[in-house]
Short mmCIF file of N, CA and C in Angstrom, two decimals:
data_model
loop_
_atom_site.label_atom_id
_atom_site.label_comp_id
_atom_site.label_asym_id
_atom_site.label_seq_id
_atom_site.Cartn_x
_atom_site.Cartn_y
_atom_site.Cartn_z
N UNK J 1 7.26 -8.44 -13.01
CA UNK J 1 6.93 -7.01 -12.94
C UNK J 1 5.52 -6.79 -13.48
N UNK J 2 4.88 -5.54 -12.88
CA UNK J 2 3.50 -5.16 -13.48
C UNK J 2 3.21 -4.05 -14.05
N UNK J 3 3.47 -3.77 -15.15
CA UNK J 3 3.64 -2.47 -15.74
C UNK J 3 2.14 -2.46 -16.29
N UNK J 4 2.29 -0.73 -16.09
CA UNK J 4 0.87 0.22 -16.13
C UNK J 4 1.60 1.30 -17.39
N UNK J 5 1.19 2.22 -17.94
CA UNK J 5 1.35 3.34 -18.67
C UNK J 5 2.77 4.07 -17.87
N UNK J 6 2.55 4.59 -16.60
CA UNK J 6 3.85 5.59 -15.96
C UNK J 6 4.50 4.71 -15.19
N UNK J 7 4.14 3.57 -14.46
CA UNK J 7 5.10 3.05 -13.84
C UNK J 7 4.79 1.92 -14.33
N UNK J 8 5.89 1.01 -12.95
CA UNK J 8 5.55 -0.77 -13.46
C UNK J 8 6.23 -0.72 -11.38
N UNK J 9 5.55 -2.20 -11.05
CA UNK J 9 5.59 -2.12 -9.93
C UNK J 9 6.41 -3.80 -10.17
N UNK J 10 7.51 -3.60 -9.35
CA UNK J 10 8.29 -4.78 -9.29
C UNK J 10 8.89 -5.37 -8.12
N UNK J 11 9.89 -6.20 -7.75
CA UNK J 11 10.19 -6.78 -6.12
C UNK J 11 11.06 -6.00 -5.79
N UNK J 12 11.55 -5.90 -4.45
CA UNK J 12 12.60 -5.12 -3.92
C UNK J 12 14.14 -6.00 -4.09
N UNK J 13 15.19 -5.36 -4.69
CA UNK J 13 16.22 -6.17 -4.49
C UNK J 13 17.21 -5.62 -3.31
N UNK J 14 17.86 -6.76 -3.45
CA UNK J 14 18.93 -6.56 -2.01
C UNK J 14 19.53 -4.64 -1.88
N UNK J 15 19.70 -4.39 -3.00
CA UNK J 15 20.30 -3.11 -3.23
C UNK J 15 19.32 -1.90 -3.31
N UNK J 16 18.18 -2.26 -2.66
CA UNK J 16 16.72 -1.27 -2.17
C UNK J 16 16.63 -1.39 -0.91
N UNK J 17 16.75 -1.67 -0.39
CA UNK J 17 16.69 -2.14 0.63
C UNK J 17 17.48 -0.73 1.86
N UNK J 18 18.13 -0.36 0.98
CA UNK J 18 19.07 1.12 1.97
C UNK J 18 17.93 1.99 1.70
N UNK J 19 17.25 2.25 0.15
CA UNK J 19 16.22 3.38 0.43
C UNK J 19 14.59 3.44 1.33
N UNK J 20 14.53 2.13 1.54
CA UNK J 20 13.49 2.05 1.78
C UNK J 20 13.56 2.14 3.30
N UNK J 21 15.08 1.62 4.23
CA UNK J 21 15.27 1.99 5.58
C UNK J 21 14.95 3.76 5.62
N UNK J 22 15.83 4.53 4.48
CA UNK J 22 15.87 5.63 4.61
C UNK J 22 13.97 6.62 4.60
N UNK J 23 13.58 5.70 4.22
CA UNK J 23 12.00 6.00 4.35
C UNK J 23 11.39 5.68 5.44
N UNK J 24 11.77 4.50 6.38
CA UNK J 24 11.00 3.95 7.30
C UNK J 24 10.72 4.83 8.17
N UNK J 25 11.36 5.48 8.54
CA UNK J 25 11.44 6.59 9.78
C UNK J 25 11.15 8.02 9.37
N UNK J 26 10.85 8.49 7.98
CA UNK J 26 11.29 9.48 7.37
C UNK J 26 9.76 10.00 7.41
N UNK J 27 9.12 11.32 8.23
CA UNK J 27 8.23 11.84 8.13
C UNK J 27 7.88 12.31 7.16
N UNK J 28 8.53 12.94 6.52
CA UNK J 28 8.35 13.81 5.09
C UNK J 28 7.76 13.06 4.17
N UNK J 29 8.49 11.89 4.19
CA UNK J 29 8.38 10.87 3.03
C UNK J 29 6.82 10.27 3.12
N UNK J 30 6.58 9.51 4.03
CA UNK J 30 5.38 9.15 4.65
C UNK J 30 4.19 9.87 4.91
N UNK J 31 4.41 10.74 5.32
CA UNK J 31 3.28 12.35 5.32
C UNK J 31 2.65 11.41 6.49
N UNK J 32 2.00 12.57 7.14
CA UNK J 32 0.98 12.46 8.02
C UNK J 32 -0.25 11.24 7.84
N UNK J 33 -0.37 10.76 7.24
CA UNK J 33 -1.50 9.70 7.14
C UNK J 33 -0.42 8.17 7.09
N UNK J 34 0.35 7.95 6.81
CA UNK J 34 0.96 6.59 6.92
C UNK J 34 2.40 6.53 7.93
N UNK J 35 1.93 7.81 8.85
CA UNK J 35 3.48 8.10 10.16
C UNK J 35 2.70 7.29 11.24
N UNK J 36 3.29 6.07 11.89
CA UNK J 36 2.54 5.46 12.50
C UNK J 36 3.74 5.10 13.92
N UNK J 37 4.93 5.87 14.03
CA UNK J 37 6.10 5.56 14.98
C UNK J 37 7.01 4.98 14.53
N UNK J 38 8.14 5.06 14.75
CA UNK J 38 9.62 4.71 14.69
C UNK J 38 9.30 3.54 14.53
N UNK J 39 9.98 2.66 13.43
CA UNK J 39 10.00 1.23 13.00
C UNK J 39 11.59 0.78 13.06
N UNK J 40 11.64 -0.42 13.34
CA UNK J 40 13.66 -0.95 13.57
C UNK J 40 13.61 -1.36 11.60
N UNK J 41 14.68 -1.13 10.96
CA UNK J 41 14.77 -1.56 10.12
C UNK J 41 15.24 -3.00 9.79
N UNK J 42 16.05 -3.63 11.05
CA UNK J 42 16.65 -4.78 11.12
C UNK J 42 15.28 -5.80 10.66
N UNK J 43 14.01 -5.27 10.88
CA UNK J 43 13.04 -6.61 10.45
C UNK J 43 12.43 -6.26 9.26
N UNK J 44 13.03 -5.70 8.69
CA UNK J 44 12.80 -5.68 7.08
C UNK J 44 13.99 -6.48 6.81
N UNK J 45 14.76 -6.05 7.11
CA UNK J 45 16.26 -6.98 6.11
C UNK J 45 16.17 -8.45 6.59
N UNK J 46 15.96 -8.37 7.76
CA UNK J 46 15.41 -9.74 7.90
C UNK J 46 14.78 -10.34 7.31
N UNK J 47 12.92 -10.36 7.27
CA UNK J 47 11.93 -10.67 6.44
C UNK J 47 12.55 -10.46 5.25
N UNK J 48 13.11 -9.91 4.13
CA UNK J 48 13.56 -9.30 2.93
C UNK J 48 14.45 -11.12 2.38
N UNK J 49 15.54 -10.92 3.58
CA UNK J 49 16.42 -12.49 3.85
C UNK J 49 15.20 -13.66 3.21
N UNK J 50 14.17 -13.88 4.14
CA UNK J 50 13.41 -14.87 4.18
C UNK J 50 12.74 -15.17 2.91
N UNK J 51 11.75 -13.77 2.27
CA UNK J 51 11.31 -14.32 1.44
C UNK J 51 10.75 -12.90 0.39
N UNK J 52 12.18 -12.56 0.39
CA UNK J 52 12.14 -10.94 -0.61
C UNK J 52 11.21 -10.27 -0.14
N UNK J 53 10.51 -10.32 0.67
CA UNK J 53 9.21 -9.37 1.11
C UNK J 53 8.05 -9.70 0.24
N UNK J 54 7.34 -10.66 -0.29
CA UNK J 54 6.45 -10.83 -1.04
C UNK J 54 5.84 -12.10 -0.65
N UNK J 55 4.57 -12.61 -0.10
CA UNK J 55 4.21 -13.99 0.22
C UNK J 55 2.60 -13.98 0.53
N UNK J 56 2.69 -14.87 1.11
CA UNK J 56 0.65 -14.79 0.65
C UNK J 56 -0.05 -13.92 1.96
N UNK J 57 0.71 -13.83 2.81
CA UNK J 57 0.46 -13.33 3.83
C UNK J 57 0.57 -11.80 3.70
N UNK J 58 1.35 -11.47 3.20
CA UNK J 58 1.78 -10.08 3.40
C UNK J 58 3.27 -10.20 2.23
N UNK J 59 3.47 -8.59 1.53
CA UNK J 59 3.94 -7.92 0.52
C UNK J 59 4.56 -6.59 0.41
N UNK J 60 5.91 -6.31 0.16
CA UNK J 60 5.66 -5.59 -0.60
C UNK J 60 6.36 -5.08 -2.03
N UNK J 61 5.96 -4.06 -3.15
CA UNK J 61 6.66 -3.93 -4.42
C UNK J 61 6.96 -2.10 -4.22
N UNK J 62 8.25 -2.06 -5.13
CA UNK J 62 8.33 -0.68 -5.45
C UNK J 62 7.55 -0.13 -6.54
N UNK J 63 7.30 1.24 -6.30
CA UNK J 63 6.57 1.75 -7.35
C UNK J 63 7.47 2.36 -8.36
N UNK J 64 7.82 2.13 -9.54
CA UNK J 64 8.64 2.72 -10.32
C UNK J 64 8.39 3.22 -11.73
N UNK J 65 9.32 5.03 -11.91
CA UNK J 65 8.30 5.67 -12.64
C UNK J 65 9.01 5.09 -14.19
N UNK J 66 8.23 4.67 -15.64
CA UNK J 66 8.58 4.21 -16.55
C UNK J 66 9.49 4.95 -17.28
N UNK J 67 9.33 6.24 -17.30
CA UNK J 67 10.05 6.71 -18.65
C UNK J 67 11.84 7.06 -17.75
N UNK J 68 12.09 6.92 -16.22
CA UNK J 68 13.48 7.02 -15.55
C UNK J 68 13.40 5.74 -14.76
N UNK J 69 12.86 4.91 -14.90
CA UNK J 69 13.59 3.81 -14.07
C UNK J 69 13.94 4.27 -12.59
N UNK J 70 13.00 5.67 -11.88
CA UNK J 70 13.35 5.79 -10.87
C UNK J 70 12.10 5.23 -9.71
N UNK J 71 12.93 4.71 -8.35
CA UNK J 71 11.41 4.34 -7.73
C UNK J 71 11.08 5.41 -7.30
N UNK J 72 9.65 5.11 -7.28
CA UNK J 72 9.10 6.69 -6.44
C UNK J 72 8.14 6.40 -5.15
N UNK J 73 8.24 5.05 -4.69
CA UNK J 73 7.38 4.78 -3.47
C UNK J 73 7.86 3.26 -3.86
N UNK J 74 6.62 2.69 -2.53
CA UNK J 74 6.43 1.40 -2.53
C UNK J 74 4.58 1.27 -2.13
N UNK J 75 4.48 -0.04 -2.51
CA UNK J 75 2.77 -0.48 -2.56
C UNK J 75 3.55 -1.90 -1.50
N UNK J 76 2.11 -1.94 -0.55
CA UNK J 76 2.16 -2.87 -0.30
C UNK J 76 0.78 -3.41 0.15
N UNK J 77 0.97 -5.29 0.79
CA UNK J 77 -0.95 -5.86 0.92
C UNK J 77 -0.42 -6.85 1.65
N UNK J 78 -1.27 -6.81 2.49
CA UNK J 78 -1.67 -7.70 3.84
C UNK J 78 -3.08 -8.43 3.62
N UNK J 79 -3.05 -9.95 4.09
CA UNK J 79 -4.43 -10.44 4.22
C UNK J 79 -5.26 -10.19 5.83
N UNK J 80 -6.46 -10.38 5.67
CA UNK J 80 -7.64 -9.47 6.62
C UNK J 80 -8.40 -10.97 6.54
N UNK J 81 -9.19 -11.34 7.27
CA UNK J 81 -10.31 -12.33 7.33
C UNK J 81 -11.32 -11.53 8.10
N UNK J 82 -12.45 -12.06 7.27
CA UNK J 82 -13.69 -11.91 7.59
C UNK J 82 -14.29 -12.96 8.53
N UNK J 83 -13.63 -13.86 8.31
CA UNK J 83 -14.43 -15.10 8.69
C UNK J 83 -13.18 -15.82 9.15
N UNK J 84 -13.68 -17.11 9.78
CA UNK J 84 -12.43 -18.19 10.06
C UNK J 84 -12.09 -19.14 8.41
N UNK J 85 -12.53 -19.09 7.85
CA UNK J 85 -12.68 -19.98 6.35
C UNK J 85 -11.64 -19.18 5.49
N UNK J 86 -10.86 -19.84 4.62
CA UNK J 86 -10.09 -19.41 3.97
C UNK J 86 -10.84 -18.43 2.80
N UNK J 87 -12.02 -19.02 2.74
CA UNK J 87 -12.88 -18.58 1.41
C UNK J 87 -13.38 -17.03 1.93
N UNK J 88 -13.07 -16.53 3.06
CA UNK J 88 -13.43 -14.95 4.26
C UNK J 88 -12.38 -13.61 3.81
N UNK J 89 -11.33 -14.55 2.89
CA UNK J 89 -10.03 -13.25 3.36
C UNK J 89 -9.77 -13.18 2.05
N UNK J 90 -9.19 -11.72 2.24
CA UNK J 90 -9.60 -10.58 1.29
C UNK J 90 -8.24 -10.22 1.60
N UNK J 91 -7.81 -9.26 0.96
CA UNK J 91 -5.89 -7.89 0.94
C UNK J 91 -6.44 -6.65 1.30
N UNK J 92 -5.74 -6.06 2.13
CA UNK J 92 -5.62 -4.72 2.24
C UNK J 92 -4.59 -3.94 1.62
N UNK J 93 -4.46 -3.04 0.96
CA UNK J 93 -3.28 -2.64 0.46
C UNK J 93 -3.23 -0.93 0.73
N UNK J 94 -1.92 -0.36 0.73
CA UNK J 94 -1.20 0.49 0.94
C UNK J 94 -0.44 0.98 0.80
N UNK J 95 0.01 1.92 -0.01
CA UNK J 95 0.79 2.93 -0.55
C UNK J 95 1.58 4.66 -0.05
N UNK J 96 3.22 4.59 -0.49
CA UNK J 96 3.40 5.23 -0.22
C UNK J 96 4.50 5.63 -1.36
N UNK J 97 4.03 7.56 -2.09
CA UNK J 97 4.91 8.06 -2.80
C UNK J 97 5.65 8.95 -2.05
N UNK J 98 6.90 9.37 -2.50
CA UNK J 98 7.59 10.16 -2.59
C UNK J 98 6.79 11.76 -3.42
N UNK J 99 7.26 12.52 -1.92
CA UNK J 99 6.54 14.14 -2.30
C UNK J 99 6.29 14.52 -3.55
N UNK J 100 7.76 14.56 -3.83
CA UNK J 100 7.79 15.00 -5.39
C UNK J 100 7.49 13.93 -6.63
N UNK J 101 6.36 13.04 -6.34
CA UNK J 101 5.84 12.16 -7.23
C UNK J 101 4.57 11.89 -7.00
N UNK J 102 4.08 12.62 -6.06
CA UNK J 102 2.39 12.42 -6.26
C UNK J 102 1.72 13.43 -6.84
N UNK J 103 0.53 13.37 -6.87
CA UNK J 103 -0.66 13.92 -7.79
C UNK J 103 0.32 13.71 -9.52
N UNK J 104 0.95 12.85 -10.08
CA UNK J 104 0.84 12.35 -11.17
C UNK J 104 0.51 11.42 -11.75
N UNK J 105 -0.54 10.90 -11.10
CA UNK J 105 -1.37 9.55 -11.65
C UNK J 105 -0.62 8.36 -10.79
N UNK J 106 0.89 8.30 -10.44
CA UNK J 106 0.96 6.94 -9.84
C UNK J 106 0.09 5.79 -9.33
N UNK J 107 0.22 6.73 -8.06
CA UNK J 107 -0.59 6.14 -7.12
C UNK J 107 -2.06 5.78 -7.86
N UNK J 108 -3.09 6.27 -8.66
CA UNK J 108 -3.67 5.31 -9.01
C UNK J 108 -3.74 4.32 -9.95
N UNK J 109 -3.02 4.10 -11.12
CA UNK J 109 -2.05 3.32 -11.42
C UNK J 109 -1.51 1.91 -10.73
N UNK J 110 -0.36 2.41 -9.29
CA UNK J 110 -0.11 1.51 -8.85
C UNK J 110 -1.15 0.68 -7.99
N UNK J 111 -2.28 1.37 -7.45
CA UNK J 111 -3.16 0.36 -6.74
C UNK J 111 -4.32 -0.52 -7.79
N UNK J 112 -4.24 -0.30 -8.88
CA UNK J 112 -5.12 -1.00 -9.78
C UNK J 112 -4.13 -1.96 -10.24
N UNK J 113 -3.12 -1.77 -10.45
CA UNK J 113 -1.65 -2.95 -10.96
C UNK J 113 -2.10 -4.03 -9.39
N UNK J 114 -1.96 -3.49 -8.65
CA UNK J 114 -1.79 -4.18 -7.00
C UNK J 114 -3.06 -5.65 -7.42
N UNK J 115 -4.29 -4.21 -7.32
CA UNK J 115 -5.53 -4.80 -7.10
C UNK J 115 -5.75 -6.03 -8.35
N UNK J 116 -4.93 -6.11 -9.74
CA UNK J 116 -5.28 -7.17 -10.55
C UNK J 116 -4.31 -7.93 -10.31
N UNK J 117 -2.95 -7.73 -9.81
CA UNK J 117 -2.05 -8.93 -9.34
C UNK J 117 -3.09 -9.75 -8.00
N UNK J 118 -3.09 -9.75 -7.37
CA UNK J 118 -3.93 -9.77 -5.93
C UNK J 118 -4.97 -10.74 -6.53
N UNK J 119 -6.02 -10.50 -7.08
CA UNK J 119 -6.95 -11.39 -7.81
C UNK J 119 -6.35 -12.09 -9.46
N UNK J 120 -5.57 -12.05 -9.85
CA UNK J 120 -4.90 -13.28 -10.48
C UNK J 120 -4.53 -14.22 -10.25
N UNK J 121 -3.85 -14.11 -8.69
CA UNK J 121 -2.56 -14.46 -7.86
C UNK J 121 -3.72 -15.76 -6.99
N UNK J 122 -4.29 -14.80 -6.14
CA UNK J 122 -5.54 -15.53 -4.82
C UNK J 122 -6.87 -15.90 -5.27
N UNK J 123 -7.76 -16.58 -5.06
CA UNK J 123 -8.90 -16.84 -4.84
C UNK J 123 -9.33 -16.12 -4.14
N UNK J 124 -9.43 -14.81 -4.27
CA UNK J 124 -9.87 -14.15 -3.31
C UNK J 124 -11.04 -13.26 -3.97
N UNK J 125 -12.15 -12.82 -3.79
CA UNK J 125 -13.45 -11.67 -4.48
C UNK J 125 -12.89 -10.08 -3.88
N UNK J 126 -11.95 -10.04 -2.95
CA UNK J 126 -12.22 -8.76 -2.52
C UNK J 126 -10.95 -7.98 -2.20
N UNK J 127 -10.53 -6.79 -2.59
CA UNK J 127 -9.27 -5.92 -2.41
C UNK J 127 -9.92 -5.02 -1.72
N UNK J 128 -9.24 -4.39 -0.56
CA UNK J 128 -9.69 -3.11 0.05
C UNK J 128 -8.32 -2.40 0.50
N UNK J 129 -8.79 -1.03 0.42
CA UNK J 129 -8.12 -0.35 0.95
C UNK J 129 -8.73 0.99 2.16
N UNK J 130 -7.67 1.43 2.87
CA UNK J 130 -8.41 2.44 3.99
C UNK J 130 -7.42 3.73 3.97
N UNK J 131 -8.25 4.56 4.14
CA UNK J 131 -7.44 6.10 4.54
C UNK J 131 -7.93 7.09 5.53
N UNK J 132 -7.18 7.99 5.64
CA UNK J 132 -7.88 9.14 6.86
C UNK J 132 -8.82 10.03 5.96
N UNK J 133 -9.77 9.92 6.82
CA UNK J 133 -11.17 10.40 6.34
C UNK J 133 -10.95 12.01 5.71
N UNK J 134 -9.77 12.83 5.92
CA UNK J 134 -9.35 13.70 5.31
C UNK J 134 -8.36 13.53 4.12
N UNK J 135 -7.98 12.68 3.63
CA UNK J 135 -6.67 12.34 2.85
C UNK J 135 -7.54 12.33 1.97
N UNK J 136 -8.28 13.39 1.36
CA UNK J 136 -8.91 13.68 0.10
C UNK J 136 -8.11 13.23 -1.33
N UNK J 137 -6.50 13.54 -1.27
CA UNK J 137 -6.51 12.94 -3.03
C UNK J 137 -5.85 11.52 -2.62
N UNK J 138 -5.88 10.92 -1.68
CA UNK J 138 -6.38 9.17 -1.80
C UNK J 138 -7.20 8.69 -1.85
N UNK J 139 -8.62 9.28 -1.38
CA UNK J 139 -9.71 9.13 -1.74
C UNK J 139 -10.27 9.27 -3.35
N UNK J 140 -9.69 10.12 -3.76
CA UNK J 140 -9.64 10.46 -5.29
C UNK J 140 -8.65 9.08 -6.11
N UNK J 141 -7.72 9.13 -5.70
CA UNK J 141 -7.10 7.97 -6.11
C UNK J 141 -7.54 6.83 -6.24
N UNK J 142 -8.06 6.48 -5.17
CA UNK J 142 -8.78 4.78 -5.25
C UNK J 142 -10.15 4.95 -5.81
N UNK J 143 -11.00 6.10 -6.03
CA UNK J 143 -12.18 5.77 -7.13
C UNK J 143 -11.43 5.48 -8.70
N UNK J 144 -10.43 6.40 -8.71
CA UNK J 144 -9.95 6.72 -10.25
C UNK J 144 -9.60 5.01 -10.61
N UNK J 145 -8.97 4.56 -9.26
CA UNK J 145 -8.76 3.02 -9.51
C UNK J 145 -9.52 1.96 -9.27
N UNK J 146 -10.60 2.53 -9.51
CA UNK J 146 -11.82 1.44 -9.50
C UNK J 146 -12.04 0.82 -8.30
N UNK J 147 -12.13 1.78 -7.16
CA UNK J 147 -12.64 1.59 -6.03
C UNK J 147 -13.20 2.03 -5.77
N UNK J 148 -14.70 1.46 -4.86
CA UNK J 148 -15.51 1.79 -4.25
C UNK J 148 -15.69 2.47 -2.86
N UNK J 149 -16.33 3.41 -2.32
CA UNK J 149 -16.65 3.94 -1.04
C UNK J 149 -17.53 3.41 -0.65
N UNK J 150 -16.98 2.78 0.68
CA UNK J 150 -18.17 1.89 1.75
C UNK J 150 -18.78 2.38 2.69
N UNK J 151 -17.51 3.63 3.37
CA UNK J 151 -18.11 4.01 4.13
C UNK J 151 -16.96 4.02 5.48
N UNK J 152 -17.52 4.59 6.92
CA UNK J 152 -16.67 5.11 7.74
C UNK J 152 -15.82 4.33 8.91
N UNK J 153 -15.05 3.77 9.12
CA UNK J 153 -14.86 3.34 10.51
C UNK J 153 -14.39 4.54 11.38
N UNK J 154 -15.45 4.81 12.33
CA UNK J 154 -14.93 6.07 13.44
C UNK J 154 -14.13 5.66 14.61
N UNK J 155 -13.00 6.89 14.70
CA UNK J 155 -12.09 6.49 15.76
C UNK J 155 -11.50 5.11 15.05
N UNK J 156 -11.31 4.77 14.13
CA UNK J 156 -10.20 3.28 14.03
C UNK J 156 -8.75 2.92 14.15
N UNK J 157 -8.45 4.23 14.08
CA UNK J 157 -6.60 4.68 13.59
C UNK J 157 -6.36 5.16 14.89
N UNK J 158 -5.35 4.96 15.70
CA UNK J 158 -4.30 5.57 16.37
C UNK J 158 -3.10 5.81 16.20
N UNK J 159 -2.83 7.41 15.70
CA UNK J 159 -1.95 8.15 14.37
C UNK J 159 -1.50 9.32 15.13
N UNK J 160 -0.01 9.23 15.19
CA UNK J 160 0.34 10.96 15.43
C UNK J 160 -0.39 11.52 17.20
N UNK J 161 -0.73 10.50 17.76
CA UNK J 161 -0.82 10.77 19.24
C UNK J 161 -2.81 11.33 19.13
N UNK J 162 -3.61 10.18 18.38
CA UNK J 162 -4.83 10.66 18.73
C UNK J 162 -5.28 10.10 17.47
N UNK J 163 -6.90 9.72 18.31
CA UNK J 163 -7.96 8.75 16.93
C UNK J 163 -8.39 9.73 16.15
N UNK J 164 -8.16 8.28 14.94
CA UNK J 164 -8.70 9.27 13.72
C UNK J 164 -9.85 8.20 13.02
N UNK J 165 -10.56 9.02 12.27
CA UNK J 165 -11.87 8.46 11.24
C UNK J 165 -10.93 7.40 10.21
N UNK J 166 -11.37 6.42 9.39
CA UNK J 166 -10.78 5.98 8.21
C UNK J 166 -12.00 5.90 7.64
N UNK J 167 -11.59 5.85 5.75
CA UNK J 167 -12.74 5.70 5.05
C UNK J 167 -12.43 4.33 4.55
N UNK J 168 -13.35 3.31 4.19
CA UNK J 168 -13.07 2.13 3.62
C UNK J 168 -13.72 2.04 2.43
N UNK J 169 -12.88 1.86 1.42
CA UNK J 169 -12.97 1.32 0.11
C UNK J 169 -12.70 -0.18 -0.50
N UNK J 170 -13.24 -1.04 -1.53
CA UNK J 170 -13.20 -1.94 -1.84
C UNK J 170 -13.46 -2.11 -3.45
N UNK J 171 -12.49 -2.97 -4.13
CA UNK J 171 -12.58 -3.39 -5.14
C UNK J 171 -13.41 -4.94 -5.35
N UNK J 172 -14.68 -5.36 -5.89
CA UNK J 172 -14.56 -6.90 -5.88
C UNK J 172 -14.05 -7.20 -7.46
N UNK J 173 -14.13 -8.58 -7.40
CA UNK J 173 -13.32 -9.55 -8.70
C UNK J 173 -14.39 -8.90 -9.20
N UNK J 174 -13.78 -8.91 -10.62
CA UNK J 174 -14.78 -8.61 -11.68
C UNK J 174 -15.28 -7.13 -12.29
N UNK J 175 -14.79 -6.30 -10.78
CA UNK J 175 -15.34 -4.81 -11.21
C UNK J 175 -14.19 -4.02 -12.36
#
């Protein structure tokens, strides 16, 4: 587990696994910036089977709040290459709270927990993350967590039936 001040971010067990179906599909839950179409849940429980959902490739942890032991989202990170060389690839990571648990610090919290597991874990210099160029308090979030603004990819997202802007942010080792 990776505990921060309000939460601690830990693995999914077999018995999470019902809330997090109940999220997959769940607009509300997801909000408009991470609703990306109907997902089958059968390939989570699957993957989940294989290798708890956590591996070098791809991840993910619940976000859970400290003082109730309740989860209130999940974080997760995928690897990206820059290059063909192992020494090119970097994590993307991504987060999602529950309504009634954001704007209380979590979320930046949990992506700085993410971002120092990630570079403990890999040889890797670089964590990034991306959002819709309007998703103003994720943008707020990932400076608070010691991320940087790089700048725009236009038109990158196809979201909700039409392109959208993303902003790209990045953490390197060391910052």
């Amino acid at each position: 587990m990776l505990h921060g001040a309000k939460i601690y971010l830990r693995p999914l067990r077999q018995d999470d696994l019902r809330t997090i179906a109940g999220w997959i599909n769940n607009s509300a839950f997801l909000s408009e910036f991470n609703f990306f179409g109907l997902r089958q849940e059968a390939q989570m429980e699957k993957r989940f089977l294989e290798d708890g959902l956590i591996g070098a490739q791809n991840g993910r942890l619940l976000v859970v709040a400290s003082d109730s032991d309740q989860v209130v989202g999940d974080i997760n990170y995928h690897q990206r290459r820059y290059g063909p060389n192992d020494g090119s690839t970097t994590y993307n990571i991504g987060i999602s709270l529950s309504p009634e648990h954001r704007n209380k610090g979590y979320g930046v919290e949990a992506q700085r927990l993410l971002a120092e597991y990630l570079f403990a874990v890999y040889p890797i210099m670089r964590v990034e993350a991306m959002t819709d160029i309007t998703n103003i308090p994720e943008q707020r979030a990932l400076e608070k967590a010691g991320f940087t603004r790089e700048g725009v990819l236009r038109k990158a997202q196809w979201r909700n039936g039409d392109w959208h802007d993303i902003v790209v942010y990045s953490k390197l080792r060391g910052e």
